[in-house]
Amino acid sequence: MSEKIDLSNYVLSEDDEFMNANQKAYFRAKLIAWRNDILREARETLGHLAEESANHPDLADRASSETDRAIELRARDRQRKLISKIDSALQRIEEGTYGYCEETGEPIGLKRLDARPIATLSIEAQERHERREKVYRDE
C-alpha cells in the first residue's frame, strides 16, 4: 500500500477501483492534514485567549472581549466535534468501511468524499435524512 501520497499531485479517478490503496492513502493524508490544521488553530486560540484574559477597565471593552471569547469557545467546540468525526473516518479507513454509505452500503462517490471527507452517507441517503429531519422539525 502507498504510505505517502503527495496531495498536490495525486488525482482521484473514477476509473480506478473504488477505495484502492492509493485512494485510502490519499484520504488518510487529507484527514490527518485537516485534523492537524484544526489542532494548530486550537493551540493558537488558547494562546490568544490567555493573552486576552487581561481585565478591561471599560465595561464596553470587557463586554466585547467576553463576547469574542464566547464565540471563540463555541467555534472550538464545533471543531472538537469535527475532530471526533475525522478520527471516526480514519478508523473506518483502517476497518475498510470508509467511502461506503452507512445506510445502503453503496460507494459514496469520490467527488463527495473529496469535498467532505467525513461523509458517512451517499448524496441520496443524505437527502433522505435531511427530508426526514425537516418533516419532524416542521411538526
PDB file of N, CA and C in Angstrom, residues 7-112:
ATOM      1  N   LEU A   7      -0.480  15.170  -1.836  1.00  0.00           N
ATOM      2  CA  LEU A   7      -1.819  15.683  -2.085  1.00  0.00           C
ATOM      3  C   LEU A   7      -1.857  16.681  -3.234  1.00  0.00           C
ATOM      4  N   SER A   8      -0.744  17.350  -3.483  1.00  0.00           N
ATOM      5  CA  SER A   8      -0.736  18.350  -4.550  1.00  0.00           C
ATOM      6  C   SER A   8      -0.687  17.718  -5.936  1.00  0.00           C
ATOM      7  N   ASN A   9      -0.207  16.481  -6.055  1.00  0.00           N
ATOM      8  CA  ASN A   9      -0.066  15.850  -7.361  1.00  0.00           C
ATOM      9  C   ASN A   9      -1.055  14.714  -7.621  1.00  0.00           C
ATOM     10  N   TYR A  10      -1.587  14.100  -6.584  1.00  0.00           N
ATOM     11  CA  TYR A  10      -2.453  12.942  -6.764  1.00  0.00           C
ATOM     12  C   TYR A  10      -3.825  13.394  -7.265  1.00  0.00           C
ATOM     13  N   VAL A  11      -4.332  12.690  -8.248  1.00  0.00           N
ATOM     14  CA  VAL A  11      -5.648  12.993  -8.809  1.00  0.00           C
ATOM     15  C   VAL A  11      -6.547  11.765  -8.646  1.00  0.00           C
ATOM     16  N   LEU A  12      -7.675  11.969  -7.973  1.00  0.00           N
ATOM     17  CA  LEU A  12      -8.640  10.881  -7.831  1.00  0.00           C
ATOM     18  C   LEU A  12      -9.244  10.574  -9.193  1.00  0.00           C
ATOM     19  N   SER A  13      -9.446   9.304  -9.465  1.00  0.00           N
ATOM     20  CA  SER A  13     -10.023   8.916 -10.747  1.00  0.00           C
ATOM     21  C   SER A  13     -11.156   7.932 -10.531  1.00  0.00           C
ATOM     22  N   GLU A  14     -12.290   8.243 -11.135  1.00  0.00           N
ATOM     23  CA  GLU A  14     -13.451   7.343 -11.069  1.00  0.00           C
ATOM     24  C   GLU A  14     -13.163   6.037 -11.806  1.00  0.00           C
ATOM     25  N   ASP A  15     -12.135   6.040 -12.667  1.00  0.00           N
ATOM     26  CA  ASP A  15     -11.794   4.838 -13.445  1.00  0.00           C
ATOM     27  C   ASP A  15     -11.080   3.783 -12.603  1.00  0.00           C
ATOM     28  N   ASP A  16     -10.455   4.209 -11.516  1.00  0.00           N
ATOM     29  CA  ASP A  16      -9.734   3.273 -10.654  1.00  0.00           C
ATOM     30  C   ASP A  16     -10.712   2.470  -9.808  1.00  0.00           C
ATOM     31  N   GLU A  17     -10.236   1.342  -9.297  1.00  0.00           N
ATOM     32  CA  GLU A  17     -11.044   0.549  -8.372  1.00  0.00           C
ATOM     33  C   GLU A  17     -11.372   1.410  -7.152  1.00  0.00           C
ATOM     34  N   PHE A  18     -12.647   1.385  -6.715  1.00  0.00           N
ATOM     35  CA  PHE A  18     -13.077   2.218  -5.598  1.00  0.00           C
ATOM     36  C   PHE A  18     -12.359   1.823  -4.310  1.00  0.00           C
ATOM     37  N   MET A  19     -11.862   2.796  -3.617  1.00  0.00           N
ATOM     38  CA  MET A  19     -11.131   2.674  -2.353  1.00  0.00           C
ATOM     39  C   MET A  19      -9.935   1.740  -2.477  1.00  0.00           C
ATOM     40  N   ASN A  20      -9.179   1.922  -3.550  1.00  0.00           N
ATOM     41  CA  ASN A  20      -7.929   1.175  -3.691  1.00  0.00           C
ATOM     42  C   ASN A  20      -6.900   1.761  -2.712  1.00  0.00           C
ATOM     43  N   ALA A  21      -5.737   1.183  -2.659  1.00  0.00           N
ATOM     44  CA  ALA A  21      -4.710   1.587  -1.684  1.00  0.00           C
ATOM     45  C   ALA A  21      -4.344   3.063  -1.822  1.00  0.00           C
ATOM     46  N   ASN A  22      -4.204   3.556  -3.045  1.00  0.00           N
ATOM     47  CA  ASN A  22      -3.849   4.968  -3.243  1.00  0.00           C
ATOM     48  C   ASN A  22      -4.959   5.899  -2.766  1.00  0.00           C
ATOM     49  N   GLN A  23      -6.201   5.541  -3.035  1.00  0.00           N
ATOM     50  CA  GLN A  23      -7.306   6.375  -2.584  1.00  0.00           C
ATOM     51  C   GLN A  23      -7.388   6.399  -1.057  1.00  0.00           C
ATOM     52  N   LYS A  24      -7.212   5.236  -0.445  1.00  0.00           N
ATOM     53  CA  LYS A  24      -7.220   5.190   1.022  1.00  0.00           C
ATOM     54  C   LYS A  24      -6.095   6.051   1.595  1.00  0.00           C
ATOM     55  N   ALA A  25      -4.909   5.943   1.013  1.00  0.00           N
ATOM     56  CA  ALA A  25      -3.771   6.741   1.481  1.00  0.00           C
ATOM     57  C   ALA A  25      -4.040   8.227   1.260  1.00  0.00           C
ATOM     58  N   TYR A  26      -4.668   8.569   0.131  1.00  0.00           N
ATOM     59  CA  TYR A  26      -5.000   9.962  -0.172  1.00  0.00           C
ATOM     60  C   TYR A  26      -5.945  10.522   0.889  1.00  0.00           C
ATOM     61  N   PHE A  27      -7.025   9.794   1.178  1.00  0.00           N
ATOM     62  CA  PHE A  27      -7.998  10.288   2.154  1.00  0.00           C
ATOM     63  C   PHE A  27      -7.415  10.286   3.569  1.00  0.00           C
ATOM     64  N   ARG A  28      -6.590   9.294   3.892  1.00  0.00           N
ATOM     65  CA  ARG A  28      -5.942   9.278   5.203  1.00  0.00           C
ATOM     66  C   ARG A  28      -5.079  10.530   5.363  1.00  0.00           C
ATOM     67  N   ALA A  29      -4.263  10.830   4.343  1.00  0.00           N
ATOM     68  CA  ALA A  29      -3.394  12.012   4.398  1.00  0.00           C
ATOM     69  C   ALA A  29      -4.221  13.298   4.479  1.00  0.00           C
ATOM     70  N   LYS A  30      -5.315  13.359   3.722  1.00  0.00           N
ATOM     71  CA  LYS A  30      -6.168  14.548   3.725  1.00  0.00           C
ATOM     72  C   LYS A  30      -6.806  14.751   5.101  1.00  0.00           C
ATOM     73  N   LEU A  31      -7.306  13.673   5.690  1.00  0.00           N
ATOM     74  CA  LEU A  31      -7.938  13.753   7.011  1.00  0.00           C
ATOM     75  C   LEU A  31      -6.926  14.137   8.093  1.00  0.00           C
ATOM     76  N   ILE A  32      -5.746  13.559   8.042  1.00  0.00           N
ATOM     77  CA  ILE A  32      -4.719  13.867   9.037  1.00  0.00           C
ATOM     78  C   ILE A  32      -4.276  15.329   8.910  1.00  0.00           C
ATOM     79  N   ALA A  33      -4.108  15.805   7.688  1.00  0.00           N
ATOM     80  CA  ALA A  33      -3.718  17.212   7.485  1.00  0.00           C
ATOM     81  C   ALA A  33      -4.813  18.136   8.016  1.00  0.00           C
ATOM     82  N   TRP A  34      -6.072  17.790   7.769  1.00  0.00           N
ATOM     83  CA  TRP A  34      -7.192  18.592   8.254  1.00  0.00           C
ATOM     84  C   TRP A  34      -7.208  18.628   9.780  1.00  0.00           C
ATOM     85  N   ARG A  35      -7.042  17.454  10.403  1.00  0.00           N
ATOM     86  CA  ARG A  35      -7.010  17.387  11.867  1.00  0.00           C
ATOM     87  C   ARG A  35      -5.846  18.199  12.428  1.00  0.00           C
ATOM     88  N   ASN A  36      -4.671  18.098  11.807  1.00  0.00           N
ATOM     89  CA  ASN A  36      -3.510  18.854  12.273  1.00  0.00           C
ATOM     90  C   ASN A  36      -3.740  20.359  12.173  1.00  0.00           C
ATOM     91  N   ASP A  37      -4.391  20.799  11.094  1.00  0.00           N
ATOM     92  CA  ASP A  37      -4.715  22.229  10.954  1.00  0.00           C
ATOM     93  C   ASP A  37      -5.641  22.694  12.072  1.00  0.00           C
ATOM     94  N   ILE A  38      -6.660  21.891  12.370  1.00  0.00           N
ATOM     95  CA  ILE A  38      -7.603  22.247  13.433  1.00  0.00           C
ATOM     96  C   ILE A  38      -6.890  22.318  14.781  1.00  0.00           C
ATOM     97  N   LEU A  39      -6.027  21.336  15.057  1.00  0.00           N
ATOM     98  CA  LEU A  39      -5.305  21.323  16.334  1.00  0.00           C
ATOM     99  C   LEU A  39      -4.353  22.519  16.451  1.00  0.00           C
ATOM    100  N   ARG A  40      -3.710  22.875  15.333  1.00  0.00           N
ATOM    101  CA  ARG A  40      -2.822  24.045  15.332  1.00  0.00           C
ATOM    102  C   ARG A  40      -3.624  25.314  15.635  1.00  0.00           C
ATOM    103  N   GLU A  41      -4.782  25.454  14.976  1.00  0.00           N
ATOM    104  CA  GLU A  41      -5.638  26.617  15.220  1.00  0.00           C
ATOM    105  C   GLU A  41      -6.115  26.654  16.674  1.00  0.00           C
ATOM    106  N   ALA A  42      -6.400  25.498  17.235  1.00  0.00           N
ATOM    107  CA  ALA A  42      -6.854  25.436  18.631  1.00  0.00           C
ATOM    108  C   ALA A  42      -5.756  25.914  19.568  1.00  0.00           C
ATOM    109  N   ARG A  43      -4.523  25.491  19.303  1.00  0.00           N
ATOM    110  CA  ARG A  43      -3.402  25.957  20.133  1.00  0.00           C
ATOM    111  C   ARG A  43      -3.247  27.475  20.028  1.00  0.00           C
ATOM    112  N   GLU A  44      -3.389  28.004  18.820  1.00  0.00           N
ATOM    113  CA  GLU A  44      -3.289  29.455  18.630  1.00  0.00           C
ATOM    114  C   GLU A  44      -4.399  30.181  19.375  1.00  0.00           C
ATOM    115  N   THR A  45      -5.605  29.614  19.357  1.00  0.00           N
ATOM    116  CA  THR A  45      -6.736  30.223  20.052  1.00  0.00           C
ATOM    117  C   THR A  45      -6.494  30.233  21.552  1.00  0.00           C
ATOM    118  N   LEU A  46      -5.992  29.118  22.081  1.00  0.00           N
ATOM    119  CA  LEU A  46      -5.711  29.072  23.523  1.00  0.00           C
ATOM    120  C   LEU A  46      -4.688  30.133  23.905  1.00  0.00           C
ATOM    121  N   GLY A  47      -3.668  30.288  23.075  1.00  0.00           N
ATOM    122  CA  GLY A  47      -2.672  31.335  23.332  1.00  0.00           C
ATOM    123  C   GLY A  47      -3.293  32.712  23.285  1.00  0.00           C
ATOM    124  N   HIS A  48      -4.154  32.927  22.309  1.00  0.00           N
ATOM    125  CA  HIS A  48      -4.832  34.213  22.150  1.00  0.00           C
ATOM    126  C   HIS A  48      -5.750  34.493  23.345  1.00  0.00           C
ATOM    127  N   LEU A  49      -6.507  33.471  23.779  1.00  0.00           N
ATOM    128  CA  LEU A  49      -7.404  33.659  24.918  1.00  0.00           C
ATOM    129  C   LEU A  49      -6.623  33.943  26.196  1.00  0.00           C
ATOM    130  N   ALA A  50      -5.470  33.306  26.359  1.00  0.00           N
ATOM    131  CA  ALA A  50      -4.645  33.557  27.546  1.00  0.00           C
ATOM    132  C   ALA A  50      -4.135  34.997  27.547  1.00  0.00           C
ATOM    133  N   GLU A  51      -3.742  35.491  26.382  1.00  0.00           N
ATOM    134  CA  GLU A  51      -3.267  36.880  26.285  1.00  0.00           C
ATOM    135  C   GLU A  51      -4.397  37.870  26.537  1.00  0.00           C
ATOM    136  N   GLU A  52      -5.601  37.524  26.087  1.00  0.00           N
ATOM    137  CA  GLU A  52      -6.745  38.422  26.177  1.00  0.00           C
ATOM    138  C   GLU A  52      -7.405  38.432  27.552  1.00  0.00           C
ATOM    139  N   SER A  53      -6.943  37.602  28.464  1.00  0.00           N
ATOM    140  CA  SER A  53      -7.635  37.483  29.745  1.00  0.00           C
ATOM    141  C   SER A  53      -7.408  38.690  30.658  1.00  0.00           C
ATOM    142  N   ALA A  54      -6.670  39.656  30.169  1.00  0.00           N
ATOM    143  CA  ALA A  54      -6.447  40.876  30.965  1.00  0.00           C
ATOM    144  C   ALA A  54      -7.782  41.564  31.239  1.00  0.00           C
ATOM    145  N   ASN A  55      -7.925  42.093  32.460  1.00  0.00           N
ATOM    146  CA  ASN A  55      -9.148  42.804  32.818  1.00  0.00           C
ATOM    147  C   ASN A  55      -9.202  44.132  32.088  1.00  0.00           C
ATOM    148  N   HIS A  56     -10.344  44.412  31.504  1.00  0.00           N
ATOM    149  CA  HIS A  56     -10.542  45.683  30.824  1.00  0.00           C
ATOM    150  C   HIS A  56     -11.283  46.612  31.774  1.00  0.00           C
ATOM    151  N   PRO A  57     -10.725  47.790  32.033  1.00  0.00           N
ATOM    152  CA  PRO A  57     -11.397  48.707  32.956  1.00  0.00           C
ATOM    153  C   PRO A  57     -12.719  49.239  32.393  1.00  0.00           C
ATOM    154  N   ASP A  58     -12.805  49.348  31.082  1.00  0.00           N
ATOM    155  CA  ASP A  58     -14.023  49.863  30.454  1.00  0.00           C
ATOM    156  C   ASP A  58     -15.035  48.738  30.299  1.00  0.00           C
ATOM    157  N   LEU A  59     -16.280  48.988  30.723  1.00  0.00           N
ATOM    158  CA  LEU A  59     -17.319  47.965  30.645  1.00  0.00           C
ATOM    159  C   LEU A  59     -17.588  47.519  29.220  1.00  0.00           C
ATOM    160  N   ALA A  60     -17.598  48.438  28.275  1.00  0.00           N
ATOM    161  CA  ALA A  60     -17.860  48.092  26.869  1.00  0.00           C
ATOM    162  C   ALA A  60     -16.739  47.203  26.331  1.00  0.00           C
ATOM    163  N   ASP A  61     -15.484  47.526  26.672  1.00  0.00           N
ATOM    164  CA  ASP A  61     -14.354  46.702  26.239  1.00  0.00           C
ATOM    165  C   ASP A  61     -14.443  45.302  26.839  1.00  0.00           C
ATOM    166  N   ARG A  62     -14.818  45.239  28.112  1.00  0.00           N
ATOM    167  CA  ARG A  62     -14.932  43.954  28.789  1.00  0.00           C
ATOM    168  C   ARG A  62     -16.052  43.119  28.155  1.00  0.00           C
ATOM    169  N   ALA A  63     -17.186  43.734  27.869  1.00  0.00           N
ATOM    170  CA  ALA A  63     -18.304  43.018  27.252  1.00  0.00           C
ATOM    171  C   ALA A  63     -17.928  42.520  25.863  1.00  0.00           C
ATOM    172  N   SER A  64     -17.239  43.361  25.112  1.00  0.00           N
ATOM    173  CA  SER A  64     -16.798  42.973  23.770  1.00  0.00           C
ATOM    174  C   SER A  64     -15.820  41.804  23.850  1.00  0.00           C
ATOM    175  N   SER A  65     -14.911  41.870  24.805  1.00  0.00           N
ATOM    176  CA  SER A  65     -13.927  40.812  24.987  1.00  0.00           C
ATOM    177  C   SER A  65     -14.607  39.497  25.384  1.00  0.00           C
ATOM    178  N   GLU A  66     -15.595  39.558  26.255  1.00  0.00           N
ATOM    179  CA  GLU A  66     -16.322  38.356  26.684  1.00  0.00           C
ATOM    180  C   GLU A  66     -17.119  37.757  25.529  1.00  0.00           C
ATOM    181  N   THR A  67     -17.706  38.608  24.699  1.00  0.00           N
ATOM    182  CA  THR A  67     -18.439  38.127  23.536  1.00  0.00           C
ATOM    183  C   THR A  67     -17.495  37.421  22.577  1.00  0.00           C
ATOM    184  N   ASP A  68     -16.350  38.032  22.307  1.00  0.00           N
ATOM    185  CA  ASP A  68     -15.349  37.420  21.433  1.00  0.00           C
ATOM    186  C   ASP A  68     -14.897  36.075  21.986  1.00  0.00           C
ATOM    187  N   ARG A  69     -14.701  36.020  23.283  1.00  0.00           N
ATOM    188  CA  ARG A  69     -14.259  34.785  23.938  1.00  0.00           C
ATOM    189  C   ARG A  69     -15.319  33.685  23.787  1.00  0.00           C
ATOM    190  N   ALA A  70     -16.589  34.044  23.986  1.00  0.00           N
ATOM    191  CA  ALA A  70     -17.672  33.066  23.859  1.00  0.00           C
ATOM    192  C   ALA A  70     -17.749  32.531  22.428  1.00  0.00           C
ATOM    193  N   ILE A  71     -17.589  33.407  21.455  1.00  0.00           N
ATOM    194  CA  ILE A  71     -17.622  32.986  20.046  1.00  0.00           C
ATOM    195  C   ILE A  71     -16.458  32.046  19.760  1.00  0.00           C
ATOM    196  N   GLU A  72     -15.277  32.381  20.238  1.00  0.00           N
ATOM    197  CA  GLU A  72     -14.095  31.528  20.052  1.00  0.00           C
ATOM    198  C   GLU A  72     -14.314  30.152  20.668  1.00  0.00           C
ATOM    199  N   LEU A  73     -14.878  30.126  21.865  1.00  0.00           N
ATOM    200  CA  LEU A  73     -15.088  28.847  22.547  1.00  0.00           C
ATOM    201  C   LEU A  73     -16.135  27.995  21.840  1.00  0.00           C
ATOM    202  N   ARG A  74     -17.181  28.632  21.299  1.00  0.00           N
ATOM    203  CA  ARG A  74     -18.180  27.878  20.527  1.00  0.00           C
ATOM    204  C   ARG A  74     -17.556  27.283  19.271  1.00  0.00           C
ATOM    205  N   ALA A  75     -16.716  28.086  18.619  1.00  0.00           N
ATOM    206  CA  ALA A  75     -16.038  27.596  17.406  1.00  0.00           C
ATOM    207  C   ALA A  75     -15.137  26.414  17.758  1.00  0.00           C
ATOM    208  N   ARG A  76     -14.423  26.499  18.862  1.00  0.00           N
ATOM    209  CA  ARG A  76     -13.551  25.398  19.292  1.00  0.00           C
ATOM    210  C   ARG A  76     -14.368  24.151  19.591  1.00  0.00           C
ATOM    211  N   ASP A  77     -15.551  24.326  20.187  1.00  0.00           N
ATOM    212  CA  ASP A  77     -16.390  23.165  20.491  1.00  0.00           C
ATOM    213  C   ASP A  77     -16.834  22.486  19.205  1.00  0.00           C
ATOM    214  N   ARG A  78     -17.220  23.281  18.196  1.00  0.00           N
ATOM    215  CA  ARG A  78     -17.598  22.697  16.901  1.00  0.00           C
ATOM    216  C   ARG A  78     -16.416  21.964  16.293  1.00  0.00           C
ATOM    217  N   GLN A  79     -15.223  22.530  16.434  1.00  0.00           N
ATOM    218  CA  GLN A  79     -14.048  21.885  15.857  1.00  0.00           C
ATOM    219  C   GLN A  79     -13.662  20.630  16.634  1.00  0.00           C
ATOM    220  N   ARG A  80     -13.932  20.612  17.929  1.00  0.00           N
ATOM    221  CA  ARG A  80     -13.692  19.403  18.727  1.00  0.00           C
ATOM    222  C   ARG A  80     -14.574  18.265  18.205  1.00  0.00           C
ATOM    223  N   LYS A  81     -15.828  18.589  17.897  1.00  0.00           N
ATOM    224  CA  LYS A  81     -16.741  17.587  17.344  1.00  0.00           C
ATOM    225  C   LYS A  81     -16.275  17.149  15.955  1.00  0.00           C
ATOM    226  N   LEU A  82     -15.740  18.082  15.189  1.00  0.00           N
ATOM    227  CA  LEU A  82     -15.232  17.765  13.857  1.00  0.00           C
ATOM    228  C   LEU A  82     -14.035  16.818  13.959  1.00  0.00           C
ATOM    229  N   ILE A  83     -13.157  17.038  14.925  1.00  0.00           N
ATOM    230  CA  ILE A  83     -12.009  16.148  15.123  1.00  0.00           C
ATOM    231  C   ILE A  83     -12.489  14.733  15.434  1.00  0.00           C
ATOM    232  N   SER A  84     -13.556  14.630  16.205  1.00  0.00           N
ATOM    233  CA  SER A  84     -14.122  13.315  16.509  1.00  0.00           C
ATOM    234  C   SER A  84     -14.602  12.632  15.227  1.00  0.00           C
ATOM    235  N   LYS A  85     -15.224  13.390  14.323  1.00  0.00           N
ATOM    236  CA  LYS A  85     -15.680  12.832  13.054  1.00  0.00           C
ATOM    237  C   LYS A  85     -14.496  12.453  12.162  1.00  0.00           C
ATOM    238  N   ILE A  86     -13.442  13.248  12.206  1.00  0.00           N
ATOM    239  CA  ILE A  86     -12.232  12.927  11.434  1.00  0.00           C
ATOM    240  C   ILE A  86     -11.616  11.638  11.958  1.00  0.00           C
ATOM    241  N   ASP A  87     -11.506  11.518  13.277  1.00  0.00           N
ATOM    242  CA  ASP A  87     -10.953  10.298  13.874  1.00  0.00           C
ATOM    243  C   ASP A  87     -11.802   9.081  13.516  1.00  0.00           C
ATOM    244  N   SER A  88     -13.110   9.262  13.490  1.00  0.00           N
ATOM    245  CA  SER A  88     -14.013   8.177  13.114  1.00  0.00           C
ATOM    246  C   SER A  88     -13.784   7.768  11.656  1.00  0.00           C
ATOM    247  N   ALA A  89     -13.586   8.764  10.775  1.00  0.00           N
ATOM    248  CA  ALA A  89     -13.316   8.465   9.360  1.00  0.00           C
ATOM    249  C   ALA A  89     -11.993   7.721   9.221  1.00  0.00           C
ATOM    250  N   LEU A  90     -10.977   8.126   9.975  1.00  0.00           N
ATOM    251  CA  LEU A  90      -9.681   7.430   9.939  1.00  0.00           C
ATOM    252  C   LEU A  90      -9.840   5.985  10.406  1.00  0.00           C
ATOM    253  N   GLN A  91     -10.671   5.775  11.410  1.00  0.00           N
ATOM    254  CA  GLN A  91     -10.939   4.420  11.905  1.00  0.00           C
ATOM    255  C   GLN A  91     -11.622   3.586  10.824  1.00  0.00           C
ATOM    256  N   ARG A  92     -12.564   4.200  10.098  1.00  0.00           N
ATOM    257  CA  ARG A  92     -13.258   3.483   9.026  1.00  0.00           C
ATOM    258  C   ARG A  92     -12.283   3.116   7.903  1.00  0.00           C
ATOM    259  N   ILE A  93     -11.290   3.963   7.649  1.00  0.00           N
ATOM    260  CA  ILE A  93     -10.274   3.625   6.645  1.00  0.00           C
ATOM    261  C   ILE A  93      -9.554   2.358   7.080  1.00  0.00           C
ATOM    262  N   GLU A  94      -9.157   2.300   8.354  1.00  0.00           N
ATOM    263  CA  GLU A  94      -8.447   1.129   8.882  1.00  0.00           C
ATOM    264  C   GLU A  94      -9.316  -0.126   8.821  1.00  0.00           C
ATOM    265  N   GLU A  95     -10.625   0.046   9.058  1.00  0.00           N
ATOM    266  CA  GLU A  95     -11.542  -1.100   9.069  1.00  0.00           C
ATOM    267  C   GLU A  95     -11.971  -1.530   7.663  1.00  0.00           C
ATOM    268  N   GLY A  96     -11.726  -0.662   6.683  1.00  0.00           N
ATOM    269  CA  GLY A  96     -12.123  -0.967   5.311  1.00  0.00           C
ATOM    270  C   GLY A  96     -13.552  -0.581   4.974  1.00  0.00           C
ATOM    271  N   THR A  97     -14.202   0.196   5.839  1.00  0.00           N
ATOM    272  CA  THR A  97     -15.582   0.612   5.575  1.00  0.00           C
ATOM    273  C   THR A  97     -15.673   2.047   5.085  1.00  0.00           C
ATOM    274  N   TYR A  98     -14.551   2.743   5.034  1.00  0.00           N
ATOM    275  CA  TYR A  98     -14.545   4.143   4.606  1.00  0.00           C
ATOM    276  C   TYR A  98     -14.987   4.253   3.151  1.00  0.00           C
ATOM    277  N   GLY A  99     -15.809   5.253   2.873  1.00  0.00           N
ATOM    278  CA  GLY A  99     -16.237   5.512   1.496  1.00  0.00           C
ATOM    279  C   GLY A  99     -17.531   4.823   1.122  1.00  0.00           C
ATOM    280  N   TYR A 100     -18.076   4.032   2.042  1.00  0.00           N
ATOM    281  CA  TYR A 100     -19.324   3.329   1.769  1.00  0.00           C
ATOM    282  C   TYR A 100     -20.432   3.893   2.661  1.00  0.00           C
ATOM    283  N   CYS A 101     -21.600   4.076   2.083  1.00  0.00           N
ATOM    284  CA  CYS A 101     -22.746   4.651   2.779  1.00  0.00           C
ATOM    285  C   CYS A 101     -23.157   3.764   3.958  1.00  0.00           C
ATOM    286  N   GLU A 102     -23.362   4.389   5.116  1.00  0.00           N
ATOM    287  CA  GLU A 102     -23.784   3.638   6.305  1.00  0.00           C
ATOM    288  C   GLU A 102     -25.182   3.070   6.160  1.00  0.00           C
ATOM    289  N   GLU A 103     -26.021   3.696   5.342  1.00  0.00           N
ATOM    290  CA  GLU A 103     -27.401   3.212   5.170  1.00  0.00           C
ATOM    291  C   GLU A 103     -27.519   2.138   4.103  1.00  0.00           C
ATOM    292  N   THR A 104     -26.882   2.383   2.943  1.00  0.00           N
ATOM    293  CA  THR A 104     -27.097   1.496   1.797  1.00  0.00           C
ATOM    294  C   THR A 104     -25.932   0.547   1.533  1.00  0.00           C
ATOM    295  N   GLY A 105     -24.755   0.880   2.034  1.00  0.00           N
ATOM    296  CA  GLY A 105     -23.575   0.065   1.765  1.00  0.00           C
ATOM    297  C   GLY A 105     -22.953   0.353   0.401  1.00  0.00           C
ATOM    298  N   GLU A 106     -23.570   1.239  -0.369  1.00  0.00           N
ATOM    299  CA  GLU A 106     -23.058   1.602  -1.691  1.00  0.00           C
ATOM    300  C   GLU A 106     -21.908   2.597  -1.562  1.00  0.00           C
ATOM    301  N   PRO A 107     -21.017   2.656  -2.565  1.00  0.00           N
ATOM    302  CA  PRO A 107     -19.952   3.672  -2.541  1.00  0.00           C
ATOM    303  C   PRO A 107     -20.540   5.080  -2.486  1.00  0.00           C
ATOM    304  N   ILE A 108     -19.944   5.931  -1.667  1.00  0.00           N
ATOM    305  CA  ILE A 108     -20.415   7.306  -1.504  1.00  0.00           C
ATOM    306  C   ILE A 108     -20.100   8.135  -2.747  1.00  0.00           C
ATOM    307  N   GLY A 109     -18.948   7.914  -3.333  1.00  0.00           N
ATOM    308  CA  GLY A 109     -18.544   8.689  -4.512  1.00  0.00           C
ATOM    309  C   GLY A 109     -17.325   9.539  -4.192  1.00  0.00           C
ATOM    310  N   LEU A 110     -16.358   9.505  -5.081  1.00  0.00           N
ATOM    311  CA  LEU A 110     -15.094  10.191  -4.838  1.00  0.00           C
ATOM    312  C   LEU A 110     -15.242  11.706  -4.756  1.00  0.00           C
ATOM    313  N   LYS A 111     -16.098  12.277  -5.613  1.00  0.00           N
ATOM    314  CA  LYS A 111     -16.265  13.737  -5.583  1.00  0.00           C
ATOM    315  C   LYS A 111     -16.830  14.186  -4.240  1.00  0.00           C
ATOM    316  N   ARG A 112     -17.817  13.468  -3.737  1.00  0.00           N
ATOM    317  CA  ARG A 112     -18.407  13.813  -2.437  1.00  0.00           C
ATOM    318  C   ARG A 112     -17.378  13.637  -1.318  1.00  0.00           C
TER     319      ARG A 112
END
